Coordinates of N, CA and C in Angstrom, one line a residue:
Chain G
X91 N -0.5 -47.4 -173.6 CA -0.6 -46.6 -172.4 C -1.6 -47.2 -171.4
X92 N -1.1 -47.8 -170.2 CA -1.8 -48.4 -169.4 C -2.1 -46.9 -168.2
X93 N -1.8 -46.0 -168.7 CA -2.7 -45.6 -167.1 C -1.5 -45.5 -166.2
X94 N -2.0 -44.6 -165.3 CA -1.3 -44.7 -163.8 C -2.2 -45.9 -162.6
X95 N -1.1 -46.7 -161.9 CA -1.4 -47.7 -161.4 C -1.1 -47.6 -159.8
X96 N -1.5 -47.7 -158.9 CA -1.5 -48.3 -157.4 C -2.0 -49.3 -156.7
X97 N -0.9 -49.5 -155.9 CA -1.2 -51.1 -154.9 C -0.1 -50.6 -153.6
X98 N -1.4 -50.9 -152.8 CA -2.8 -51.4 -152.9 C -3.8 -50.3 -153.1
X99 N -5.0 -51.2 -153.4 CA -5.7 -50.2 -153.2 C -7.1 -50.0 -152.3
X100 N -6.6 -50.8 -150.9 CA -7.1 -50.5 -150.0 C -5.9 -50.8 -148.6
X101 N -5.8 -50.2 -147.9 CA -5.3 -50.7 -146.7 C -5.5 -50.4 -145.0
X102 N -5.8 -51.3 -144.6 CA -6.3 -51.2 -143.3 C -5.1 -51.4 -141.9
X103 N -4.4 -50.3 -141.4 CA -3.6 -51.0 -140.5 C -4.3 -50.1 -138.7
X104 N -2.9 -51.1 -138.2 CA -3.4 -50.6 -137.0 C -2.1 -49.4 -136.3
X105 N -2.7 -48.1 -135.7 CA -2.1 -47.3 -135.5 C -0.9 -47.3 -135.0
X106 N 0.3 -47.0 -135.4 CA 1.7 -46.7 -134.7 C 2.4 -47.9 -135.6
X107 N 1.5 -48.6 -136.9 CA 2.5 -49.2 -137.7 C 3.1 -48.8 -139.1
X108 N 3.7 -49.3 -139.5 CA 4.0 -49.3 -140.6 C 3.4 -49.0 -142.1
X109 N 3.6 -48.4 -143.1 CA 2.6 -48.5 -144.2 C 3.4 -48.2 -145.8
X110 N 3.6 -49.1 -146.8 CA 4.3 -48.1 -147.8 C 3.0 -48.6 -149.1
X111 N 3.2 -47.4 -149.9 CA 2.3 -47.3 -150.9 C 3.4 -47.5 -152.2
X112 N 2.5 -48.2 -153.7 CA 3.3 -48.3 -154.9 C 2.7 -47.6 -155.6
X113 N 3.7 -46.6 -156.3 CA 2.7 -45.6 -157.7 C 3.6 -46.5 -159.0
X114 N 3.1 -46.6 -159.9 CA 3.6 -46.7 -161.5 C 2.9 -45.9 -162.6
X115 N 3.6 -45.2 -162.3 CA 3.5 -43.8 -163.5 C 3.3 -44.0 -164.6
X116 N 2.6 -43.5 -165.9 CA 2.4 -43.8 -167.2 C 4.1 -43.8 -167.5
X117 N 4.6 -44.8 -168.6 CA 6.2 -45.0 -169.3 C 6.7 -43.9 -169.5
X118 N 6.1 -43.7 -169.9 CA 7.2 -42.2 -170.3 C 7.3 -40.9 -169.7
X119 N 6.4 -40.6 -169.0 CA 6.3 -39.7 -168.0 C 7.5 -39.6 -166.9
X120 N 8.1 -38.5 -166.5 CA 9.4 -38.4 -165.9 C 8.6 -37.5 -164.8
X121 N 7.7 -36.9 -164.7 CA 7.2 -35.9 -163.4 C 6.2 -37.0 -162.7
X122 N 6.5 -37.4 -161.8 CA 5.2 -37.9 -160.9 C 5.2 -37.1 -159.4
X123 N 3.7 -37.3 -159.1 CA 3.4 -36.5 -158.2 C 2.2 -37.7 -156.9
X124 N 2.6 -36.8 -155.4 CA 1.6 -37.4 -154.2 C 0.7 -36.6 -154.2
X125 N -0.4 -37.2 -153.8 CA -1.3 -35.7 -153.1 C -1.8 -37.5 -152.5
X126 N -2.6 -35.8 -151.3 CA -3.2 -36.8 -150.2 C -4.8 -36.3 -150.2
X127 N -6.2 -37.0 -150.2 CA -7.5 -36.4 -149.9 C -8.0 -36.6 -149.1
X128 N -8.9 -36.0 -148.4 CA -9.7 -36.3 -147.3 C -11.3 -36.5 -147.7
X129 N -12.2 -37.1 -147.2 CA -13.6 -36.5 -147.6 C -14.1 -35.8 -147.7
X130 N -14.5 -35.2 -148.5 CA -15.5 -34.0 -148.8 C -14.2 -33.4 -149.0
X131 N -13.2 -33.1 -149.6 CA -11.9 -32.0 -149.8 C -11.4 -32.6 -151.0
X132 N -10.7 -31.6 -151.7 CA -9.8 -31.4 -152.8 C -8.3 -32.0 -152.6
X133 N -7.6 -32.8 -153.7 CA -6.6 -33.0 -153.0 C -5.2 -32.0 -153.2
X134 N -4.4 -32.5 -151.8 CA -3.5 -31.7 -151.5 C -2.2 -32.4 -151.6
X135 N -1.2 -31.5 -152.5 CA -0.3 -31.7 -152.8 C 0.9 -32.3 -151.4
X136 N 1.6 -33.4 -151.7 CA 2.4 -34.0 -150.9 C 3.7 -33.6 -151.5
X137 N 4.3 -34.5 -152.7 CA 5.8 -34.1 -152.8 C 5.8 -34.3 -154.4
X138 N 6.8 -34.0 -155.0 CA 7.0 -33.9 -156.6 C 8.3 -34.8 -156.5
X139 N 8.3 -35.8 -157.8 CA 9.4 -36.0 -158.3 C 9.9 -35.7 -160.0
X140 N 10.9 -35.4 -160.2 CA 11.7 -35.2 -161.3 C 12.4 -36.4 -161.8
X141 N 12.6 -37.4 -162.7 CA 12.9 -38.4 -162.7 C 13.3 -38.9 -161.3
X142 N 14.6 -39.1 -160.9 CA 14.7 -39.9 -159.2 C 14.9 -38.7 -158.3
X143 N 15.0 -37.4 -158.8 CA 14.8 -36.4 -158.0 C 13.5 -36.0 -157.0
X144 N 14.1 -35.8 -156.1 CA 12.7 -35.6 -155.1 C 12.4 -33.8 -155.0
X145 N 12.0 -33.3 -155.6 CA 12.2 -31.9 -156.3 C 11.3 -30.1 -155.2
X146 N 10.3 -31.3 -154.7 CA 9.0 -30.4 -154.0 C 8.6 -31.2 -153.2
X147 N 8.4 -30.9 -151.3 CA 7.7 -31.4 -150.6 C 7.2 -30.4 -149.9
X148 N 5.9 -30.6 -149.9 CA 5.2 -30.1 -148.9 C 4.6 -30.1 -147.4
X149 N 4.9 -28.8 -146.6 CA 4.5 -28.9 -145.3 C 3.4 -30.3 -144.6
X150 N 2.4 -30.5 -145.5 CA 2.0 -31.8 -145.2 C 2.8 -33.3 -144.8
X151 N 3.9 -33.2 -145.3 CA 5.0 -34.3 -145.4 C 5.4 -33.8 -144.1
X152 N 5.1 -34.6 -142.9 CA 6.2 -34.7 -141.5 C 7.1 -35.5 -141.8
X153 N 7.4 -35.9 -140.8 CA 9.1 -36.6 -140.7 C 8.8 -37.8 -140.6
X154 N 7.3 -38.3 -140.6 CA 6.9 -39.5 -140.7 C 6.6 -40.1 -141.8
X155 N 6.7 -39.6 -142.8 CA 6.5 -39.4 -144.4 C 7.9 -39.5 -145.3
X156 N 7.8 -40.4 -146.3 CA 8.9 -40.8 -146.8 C 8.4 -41.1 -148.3
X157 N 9.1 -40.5 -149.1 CA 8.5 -40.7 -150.8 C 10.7 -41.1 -151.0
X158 N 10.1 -42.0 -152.0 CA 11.6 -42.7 -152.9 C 11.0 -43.1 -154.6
X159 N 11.7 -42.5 -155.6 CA 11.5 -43.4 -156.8 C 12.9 -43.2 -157.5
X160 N 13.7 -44.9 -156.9 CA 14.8 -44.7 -157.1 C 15.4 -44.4 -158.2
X161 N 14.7 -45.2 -159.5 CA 15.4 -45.5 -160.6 C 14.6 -44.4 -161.6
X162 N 13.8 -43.6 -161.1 CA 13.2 -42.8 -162.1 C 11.8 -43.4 -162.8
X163 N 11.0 -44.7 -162.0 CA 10.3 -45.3 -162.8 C 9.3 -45.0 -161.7
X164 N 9.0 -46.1 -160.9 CA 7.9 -46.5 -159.8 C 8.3 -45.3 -158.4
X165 N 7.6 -45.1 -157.7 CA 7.7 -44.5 -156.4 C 6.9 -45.2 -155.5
X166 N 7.6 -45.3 -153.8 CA 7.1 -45.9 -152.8 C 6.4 -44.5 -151.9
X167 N 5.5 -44.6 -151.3 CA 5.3 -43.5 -150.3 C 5.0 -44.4 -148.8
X168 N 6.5 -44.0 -148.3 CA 6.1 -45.4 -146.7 C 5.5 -43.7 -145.6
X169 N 4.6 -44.2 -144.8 CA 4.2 -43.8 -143.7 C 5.0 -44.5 -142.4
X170 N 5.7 -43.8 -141.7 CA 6.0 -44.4 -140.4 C 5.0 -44.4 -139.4
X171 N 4.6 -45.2 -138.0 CA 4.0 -44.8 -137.0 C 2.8 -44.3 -137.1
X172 N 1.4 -44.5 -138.1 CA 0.9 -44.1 -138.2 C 0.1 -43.9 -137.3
X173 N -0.8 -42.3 -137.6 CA -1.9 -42.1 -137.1 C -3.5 -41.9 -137.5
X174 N -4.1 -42.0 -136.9 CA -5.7 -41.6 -137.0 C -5.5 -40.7 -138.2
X175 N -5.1 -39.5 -137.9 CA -5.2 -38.5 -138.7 C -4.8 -38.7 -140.1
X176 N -3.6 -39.8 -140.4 CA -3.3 -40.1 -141.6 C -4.3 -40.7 -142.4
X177 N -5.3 -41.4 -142.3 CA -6.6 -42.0 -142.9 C -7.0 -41.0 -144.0
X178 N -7.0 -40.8 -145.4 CA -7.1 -40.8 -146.1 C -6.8 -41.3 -147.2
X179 N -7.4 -40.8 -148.8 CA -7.0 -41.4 -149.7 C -5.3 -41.1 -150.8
X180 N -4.5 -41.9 -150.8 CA -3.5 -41.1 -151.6 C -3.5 -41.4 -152.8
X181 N -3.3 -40.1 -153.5 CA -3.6 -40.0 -154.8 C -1.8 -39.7 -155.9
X182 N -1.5 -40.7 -156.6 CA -0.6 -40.8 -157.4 C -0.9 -40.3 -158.9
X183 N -0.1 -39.4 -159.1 CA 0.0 -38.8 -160.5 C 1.1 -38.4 -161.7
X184 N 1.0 -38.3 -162.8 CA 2.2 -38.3 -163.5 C 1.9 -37.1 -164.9
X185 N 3.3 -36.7 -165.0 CA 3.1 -36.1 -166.7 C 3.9 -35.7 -166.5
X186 N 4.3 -36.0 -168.4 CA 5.5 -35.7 -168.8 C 6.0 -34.0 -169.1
X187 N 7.1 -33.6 -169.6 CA 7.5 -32.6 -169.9 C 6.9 -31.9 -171.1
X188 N 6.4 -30.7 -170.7 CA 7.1 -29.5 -169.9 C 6.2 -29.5 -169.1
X189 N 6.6 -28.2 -168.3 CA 5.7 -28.0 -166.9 C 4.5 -27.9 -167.4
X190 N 3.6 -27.9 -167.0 CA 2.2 -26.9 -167.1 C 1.4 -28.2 -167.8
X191 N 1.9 -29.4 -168.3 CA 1.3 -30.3 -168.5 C 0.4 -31.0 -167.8
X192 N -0.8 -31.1 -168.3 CA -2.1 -31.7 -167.2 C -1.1 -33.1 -167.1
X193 N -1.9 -33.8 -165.2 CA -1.6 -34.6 -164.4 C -2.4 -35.5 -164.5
X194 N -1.9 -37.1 -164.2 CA -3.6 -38.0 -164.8 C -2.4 -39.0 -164.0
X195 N -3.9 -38.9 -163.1 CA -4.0 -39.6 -161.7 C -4.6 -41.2 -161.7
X196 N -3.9 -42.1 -160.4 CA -4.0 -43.2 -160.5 C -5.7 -43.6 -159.5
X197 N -6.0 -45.1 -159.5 CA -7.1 -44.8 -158.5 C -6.8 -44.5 -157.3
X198 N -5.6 -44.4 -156.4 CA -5.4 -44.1 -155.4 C -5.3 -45.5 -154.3
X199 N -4.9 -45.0 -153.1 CA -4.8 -46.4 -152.1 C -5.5 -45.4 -151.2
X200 N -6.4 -46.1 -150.4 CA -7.2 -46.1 -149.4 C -7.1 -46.3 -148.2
X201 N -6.2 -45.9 -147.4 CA -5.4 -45.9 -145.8 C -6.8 -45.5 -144.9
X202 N -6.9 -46.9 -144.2 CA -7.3 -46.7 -142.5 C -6.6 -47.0 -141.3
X203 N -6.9 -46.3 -140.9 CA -5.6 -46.1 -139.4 C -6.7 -46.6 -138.5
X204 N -6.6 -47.6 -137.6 CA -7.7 -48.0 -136.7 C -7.2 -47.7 -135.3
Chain T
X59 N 0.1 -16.6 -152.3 CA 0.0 -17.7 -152.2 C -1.0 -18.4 -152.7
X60 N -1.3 -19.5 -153.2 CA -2.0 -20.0 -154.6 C -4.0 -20.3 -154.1
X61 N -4.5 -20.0 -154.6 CA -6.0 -20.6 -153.6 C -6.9 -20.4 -154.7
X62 N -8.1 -21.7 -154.4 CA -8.9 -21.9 -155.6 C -10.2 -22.2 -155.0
X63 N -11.4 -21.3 -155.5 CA -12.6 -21.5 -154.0 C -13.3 -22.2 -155.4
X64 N -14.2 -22.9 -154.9 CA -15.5 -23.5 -155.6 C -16.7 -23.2 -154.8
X65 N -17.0 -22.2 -154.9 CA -18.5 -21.9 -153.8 C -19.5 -22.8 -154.2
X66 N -19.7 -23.5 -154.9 CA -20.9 -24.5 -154.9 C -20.4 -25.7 -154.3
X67 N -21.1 -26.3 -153.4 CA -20.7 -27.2 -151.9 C -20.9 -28.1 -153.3
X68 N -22.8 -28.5 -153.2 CA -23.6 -29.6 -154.3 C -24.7 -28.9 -154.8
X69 N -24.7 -29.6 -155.9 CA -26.0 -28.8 -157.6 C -26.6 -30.4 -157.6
X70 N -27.8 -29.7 -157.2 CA -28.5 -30.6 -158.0 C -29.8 -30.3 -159.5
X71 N -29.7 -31.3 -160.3 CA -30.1 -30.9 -162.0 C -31.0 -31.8 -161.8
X72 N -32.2 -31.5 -162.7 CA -32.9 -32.6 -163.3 C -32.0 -33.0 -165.0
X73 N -31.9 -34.4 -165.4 CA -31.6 -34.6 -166.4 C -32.2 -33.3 -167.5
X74 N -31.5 -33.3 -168.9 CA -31.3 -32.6 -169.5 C -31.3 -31.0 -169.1
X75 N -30.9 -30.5 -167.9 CA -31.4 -29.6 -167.8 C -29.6 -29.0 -168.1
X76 N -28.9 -27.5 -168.4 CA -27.8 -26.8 -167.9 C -27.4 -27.0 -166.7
X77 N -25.9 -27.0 -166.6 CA -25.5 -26.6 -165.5 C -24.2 -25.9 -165.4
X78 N -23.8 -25.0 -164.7 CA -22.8 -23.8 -164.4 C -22.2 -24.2 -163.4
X79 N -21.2 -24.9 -163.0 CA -19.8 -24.8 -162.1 C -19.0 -23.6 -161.6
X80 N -19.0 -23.0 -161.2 CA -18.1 -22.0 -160.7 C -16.6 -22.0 -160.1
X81 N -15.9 -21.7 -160.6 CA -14.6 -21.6 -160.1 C -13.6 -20.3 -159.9
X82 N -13.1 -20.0 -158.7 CA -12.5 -18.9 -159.0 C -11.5 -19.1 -158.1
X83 N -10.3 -18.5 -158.9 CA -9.0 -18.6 -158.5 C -7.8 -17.3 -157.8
X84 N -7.2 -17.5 -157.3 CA -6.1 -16.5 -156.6 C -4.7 -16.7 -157.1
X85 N -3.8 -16.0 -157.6 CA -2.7 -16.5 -158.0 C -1.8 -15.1 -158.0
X86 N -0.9 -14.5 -157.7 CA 0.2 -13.1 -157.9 C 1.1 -14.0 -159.3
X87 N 1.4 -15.0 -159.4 CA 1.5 -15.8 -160.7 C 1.1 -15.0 -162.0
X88 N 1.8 -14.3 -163.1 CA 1.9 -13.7 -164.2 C 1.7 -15.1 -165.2
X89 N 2.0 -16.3 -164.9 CA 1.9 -17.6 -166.0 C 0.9 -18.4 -165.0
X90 N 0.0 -19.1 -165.6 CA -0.2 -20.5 -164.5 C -1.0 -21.1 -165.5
X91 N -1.6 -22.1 -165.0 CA -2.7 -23.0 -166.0 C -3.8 -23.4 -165.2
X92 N -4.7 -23.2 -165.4 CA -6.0 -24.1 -164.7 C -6.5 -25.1 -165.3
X93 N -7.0 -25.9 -164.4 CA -7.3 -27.0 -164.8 C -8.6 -27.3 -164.0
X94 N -9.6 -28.5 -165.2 CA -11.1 -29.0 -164.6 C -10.6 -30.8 -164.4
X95 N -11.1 -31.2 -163.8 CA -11.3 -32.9 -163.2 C -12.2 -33.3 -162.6
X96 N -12.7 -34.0 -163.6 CA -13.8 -35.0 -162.8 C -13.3 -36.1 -161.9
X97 N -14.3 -36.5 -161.2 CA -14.2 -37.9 -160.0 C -15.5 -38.3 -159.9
X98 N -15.8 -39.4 -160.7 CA -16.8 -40.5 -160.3 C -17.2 -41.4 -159.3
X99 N -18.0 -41.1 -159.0 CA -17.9 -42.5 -157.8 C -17.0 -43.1 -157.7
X100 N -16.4 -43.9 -158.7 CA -15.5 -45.1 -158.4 C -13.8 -44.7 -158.1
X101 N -14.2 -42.9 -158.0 CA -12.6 -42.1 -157.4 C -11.6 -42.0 -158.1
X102 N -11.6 -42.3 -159.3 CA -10.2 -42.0 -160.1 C -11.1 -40.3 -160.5
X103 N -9.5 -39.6 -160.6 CA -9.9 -37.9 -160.7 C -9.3 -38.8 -162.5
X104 N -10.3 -37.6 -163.5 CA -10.5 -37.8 -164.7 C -10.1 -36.2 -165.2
X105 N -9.4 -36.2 -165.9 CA -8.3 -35.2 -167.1 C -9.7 -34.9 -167.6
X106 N -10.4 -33.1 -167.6 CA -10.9 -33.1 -168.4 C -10.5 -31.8 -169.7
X107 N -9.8 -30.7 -169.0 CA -9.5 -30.0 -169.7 C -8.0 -29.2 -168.9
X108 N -7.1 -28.8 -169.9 CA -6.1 -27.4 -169.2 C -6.3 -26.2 -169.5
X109 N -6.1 -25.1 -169.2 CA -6.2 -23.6 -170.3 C -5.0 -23.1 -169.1
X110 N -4.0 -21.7 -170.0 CA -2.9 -21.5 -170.1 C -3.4 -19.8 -169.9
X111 N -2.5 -19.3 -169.5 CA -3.1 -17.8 -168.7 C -3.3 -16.7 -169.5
X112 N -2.5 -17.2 -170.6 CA -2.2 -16.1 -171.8 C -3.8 -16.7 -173.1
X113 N -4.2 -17.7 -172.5 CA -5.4 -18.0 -173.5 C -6.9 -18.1 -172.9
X114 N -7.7 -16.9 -173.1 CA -8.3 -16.7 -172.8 C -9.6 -16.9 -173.9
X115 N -9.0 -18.0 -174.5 CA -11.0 -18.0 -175.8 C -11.3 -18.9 -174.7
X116 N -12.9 -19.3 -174.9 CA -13.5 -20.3 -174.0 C -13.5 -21.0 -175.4
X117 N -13.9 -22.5 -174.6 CA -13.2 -23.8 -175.3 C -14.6 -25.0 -175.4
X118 N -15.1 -25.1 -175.9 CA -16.3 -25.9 -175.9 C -16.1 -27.5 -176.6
X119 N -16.4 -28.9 -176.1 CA -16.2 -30.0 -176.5 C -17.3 -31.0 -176.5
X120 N -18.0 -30.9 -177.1 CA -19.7 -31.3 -177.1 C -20.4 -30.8 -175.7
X121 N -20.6 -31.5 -175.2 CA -22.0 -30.6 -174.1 C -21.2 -29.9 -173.2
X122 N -19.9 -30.0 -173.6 CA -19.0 -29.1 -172.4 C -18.7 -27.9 -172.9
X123 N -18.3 -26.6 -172.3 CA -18.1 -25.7 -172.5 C -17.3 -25.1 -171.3
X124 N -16.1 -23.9 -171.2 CA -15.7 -23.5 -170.6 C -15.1 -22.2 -170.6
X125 N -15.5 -21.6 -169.9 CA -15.4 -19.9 -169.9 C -14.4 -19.5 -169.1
X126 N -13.2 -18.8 -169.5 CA -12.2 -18.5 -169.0 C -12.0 -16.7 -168.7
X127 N -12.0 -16.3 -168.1 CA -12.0 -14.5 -167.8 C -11.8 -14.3 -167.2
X128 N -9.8 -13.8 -167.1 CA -8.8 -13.0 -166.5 C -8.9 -12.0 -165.5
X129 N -10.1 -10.9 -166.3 CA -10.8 -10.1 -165.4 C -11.4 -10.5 -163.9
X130 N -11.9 -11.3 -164.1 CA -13.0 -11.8 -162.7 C -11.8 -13.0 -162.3
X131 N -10.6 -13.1 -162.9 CA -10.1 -14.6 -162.1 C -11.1 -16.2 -161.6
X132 N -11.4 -16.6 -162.6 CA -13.2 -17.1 -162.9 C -12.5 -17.7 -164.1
X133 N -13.1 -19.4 -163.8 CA -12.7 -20.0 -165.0 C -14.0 -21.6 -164.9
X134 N -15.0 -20.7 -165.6 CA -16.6 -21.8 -165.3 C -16.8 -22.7 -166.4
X135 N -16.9 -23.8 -165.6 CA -17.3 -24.8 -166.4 C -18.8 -24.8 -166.8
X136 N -19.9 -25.4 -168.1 CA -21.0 -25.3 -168.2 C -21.2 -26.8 -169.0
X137 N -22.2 -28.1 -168.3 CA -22.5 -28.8 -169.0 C -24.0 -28.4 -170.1
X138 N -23.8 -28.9 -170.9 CA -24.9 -28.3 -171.6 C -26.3 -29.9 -171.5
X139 N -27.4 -29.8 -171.3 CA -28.4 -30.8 -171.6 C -27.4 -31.7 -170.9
X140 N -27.2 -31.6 -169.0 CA -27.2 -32.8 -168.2 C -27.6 -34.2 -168.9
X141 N -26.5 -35.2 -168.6 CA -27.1 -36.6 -167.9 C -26.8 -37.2 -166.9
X142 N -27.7 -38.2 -166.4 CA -27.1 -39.0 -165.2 C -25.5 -39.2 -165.2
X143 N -25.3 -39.5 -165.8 CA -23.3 -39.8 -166.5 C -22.9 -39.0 -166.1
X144 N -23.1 -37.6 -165.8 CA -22.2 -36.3 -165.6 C -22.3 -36.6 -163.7
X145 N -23.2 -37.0 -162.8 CA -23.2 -37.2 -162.2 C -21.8 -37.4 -161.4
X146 N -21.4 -36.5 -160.7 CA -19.5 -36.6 -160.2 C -19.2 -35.5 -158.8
X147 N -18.0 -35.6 -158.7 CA -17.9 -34.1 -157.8 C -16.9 -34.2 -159.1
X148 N -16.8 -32.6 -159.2 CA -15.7 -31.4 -160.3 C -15.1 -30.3 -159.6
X149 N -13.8 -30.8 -159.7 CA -12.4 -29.6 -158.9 C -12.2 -29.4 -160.1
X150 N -12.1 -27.8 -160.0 CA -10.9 -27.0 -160.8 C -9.8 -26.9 -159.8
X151 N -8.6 -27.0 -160.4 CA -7.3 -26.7 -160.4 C -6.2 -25.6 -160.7
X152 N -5.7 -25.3 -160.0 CA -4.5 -24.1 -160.6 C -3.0 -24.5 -160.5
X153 N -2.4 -24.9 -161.4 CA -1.3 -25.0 -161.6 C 0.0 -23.5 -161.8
X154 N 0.3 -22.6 -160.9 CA 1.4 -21.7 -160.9 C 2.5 -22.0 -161.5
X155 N 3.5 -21.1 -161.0 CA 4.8 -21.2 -161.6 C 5.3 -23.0 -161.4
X156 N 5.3 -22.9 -160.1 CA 5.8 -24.1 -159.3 C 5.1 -25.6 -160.0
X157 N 5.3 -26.7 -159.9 CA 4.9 -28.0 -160.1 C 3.4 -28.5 -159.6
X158 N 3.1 -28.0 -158.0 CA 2.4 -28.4 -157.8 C 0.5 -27.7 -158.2
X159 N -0.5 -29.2 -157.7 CA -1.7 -28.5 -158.6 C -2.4 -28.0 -156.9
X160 N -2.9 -26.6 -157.3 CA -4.0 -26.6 -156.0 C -5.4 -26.7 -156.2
X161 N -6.4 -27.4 -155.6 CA -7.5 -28.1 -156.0 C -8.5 -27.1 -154.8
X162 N -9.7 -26.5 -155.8 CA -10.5 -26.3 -154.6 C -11.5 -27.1 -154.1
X163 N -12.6 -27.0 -153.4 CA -13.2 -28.1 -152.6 C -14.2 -29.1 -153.0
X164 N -14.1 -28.7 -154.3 CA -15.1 -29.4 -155.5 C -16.3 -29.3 -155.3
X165 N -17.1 -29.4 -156.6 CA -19.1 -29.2 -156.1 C -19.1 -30.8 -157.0
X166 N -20.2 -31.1 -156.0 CA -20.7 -32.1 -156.0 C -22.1 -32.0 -156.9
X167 N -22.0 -32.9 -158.0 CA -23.1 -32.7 -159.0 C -24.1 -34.0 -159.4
X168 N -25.2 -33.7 -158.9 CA -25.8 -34.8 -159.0 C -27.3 -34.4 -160.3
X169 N -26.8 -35.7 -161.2 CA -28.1 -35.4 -162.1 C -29.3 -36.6 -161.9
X170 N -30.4 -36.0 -161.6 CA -31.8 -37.3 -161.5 C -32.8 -37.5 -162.9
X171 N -32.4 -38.3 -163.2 CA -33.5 -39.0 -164.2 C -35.1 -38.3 -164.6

C-alpha cells in the first residue's frame, strides 16, 4: 500500500492558461475523490468518482473544470483558462467500498495562478 | 443541508498539558459518519478516526480520546498530556447520506515545549 500519490506537487502558471493535475488512488480503492483548499479553510468537496464514473460534482466545478479517470485507475483534474481565484491547494482522495468509508488523502498539488 | 462549525479558530497548550477540540455538526441525515483528520505542516490531511451515527460509545486510542453525543450534535476530540508532535490544525468531518465529506474550518493547535 503505497498511499495516495500526486504530480505535481507544485505548480506555478500564468493566468488564462492551461493546468491538469494527476491523482493515483491507493489499488484497490474504486471511490476517489477532489476537494479543493484554501488557506486558513477546510477542504471543499469538488467531484466524486465511482470506478470511471463521474458520480458527484459540485457547484464549485465551473465549466472550466474538467475531472476524467478513464480506466477506473488514475484521475486527471485539467483547469481551463485559469484564474487568480483558482490558486489553491487540490486535494486527492480515495476509499474503497462501502460508503461511509474513511478517505485518505494524497499530499495534494499546489496551484498558483500569477 | 450538511454544515460542520469548529469554533476554536487556534489553542494554544503548554506541552503536557490536555486539550479539548470542539466540533459540532448539522445534518437532517438519519445515517452519516463523522470523521477527525489531522494536517501537519507538511499538508497531507492524516486518517485519524470515523464514528457511525448509530454508535455513540466514545472511543479512546492512547492519549486520544473522543466523545461522541447525539444529543448536543458534538463530536470532541481530547488529546490527553500534549506534545509538540500533536502540533497540527484538526478538521472534523461529516460524511451524510451522499459521498461527499464536509470539513469545518479546523483549529489550529499549537503545542510549546
Amino acid at each position: 500500500d503505497t498511499g495516495v500519490s500526486q504530480n505535481p506537487r507544485h505548480k506555478i502558471t500564468k493566468r488564462g492558461q492551461n493546468v491538469t493535475f494527476r491523482c493515483d488512488p491507493i489499488s484497490e480503492h474504486n471511490r476517489l475523490y477532489w476537494y479543493r483548499q484554501t488557506l486558513g479553510q477546510g477542504p471543499e468537496f469538488l467531484t466524486y468518482f465511482q470506478n470511471e464514473a463521474q458520480l458527484e460534482k459540485s457547484r464549485l466545478l465551473s465549466d472550466r473544470f474538467s475531472a476524467e479517470r478513464p480506466k477506473g485507475s488514475f484521475s486527471t483534474l485539467e483547469i481551463q483558462r485559469t484564474e487568480q481565484g483558482d490558486s489553491a491547494m487540490y486535494l486527492c482522495a480515495s476509499s474503497p467500498s462501502p460508503a461511509g468509508h474513511e478517505q485518505y488523502f494524497g499530499p495534494g498539488t499546489r496551484l498558483t495562478v500569477t | 443541508a450538511q454544515k460542520v462549525t469548529q469554533a476554536q479558530t487556534e489553542i494554544s497548550v503548554v506541552e503536557k498539558e490536555d486539550v479539548t477540540l470542539d466540533c459540532v455538526y448539522e445534518t437532517r441525515d438519519t445515517t452519516y459518519y463523522l470523521f477527525w483528520y489531522k494536517q501537519p505542516p507538511s499538508g497531507e490531511l492524516v486518517f485519524l478516526i470515523r464514528r457511525n451515527s448509530f454508535d455513540e460509545q466514545n472511543e479512546i486510542s492512547g492519549r486520544y480520546s473522543w466523545n461522541f453525543q447525539k444529543s448536543t450534535s458534538s463530536f470532541n476530540f481530547t488529546i490527553t498530556a500534549s506534545q509538540v508532535v500533536d502540533s497540527a490544525v484538526y478538521f472534523c468531518a461529516l460524511r451524510p447520506a451522499g459521498n461527499m465529506l464536509t470539513f469545518g474550518g479546523g483549529t489550529r493547535l499549537m503545542v510549546k515545549p
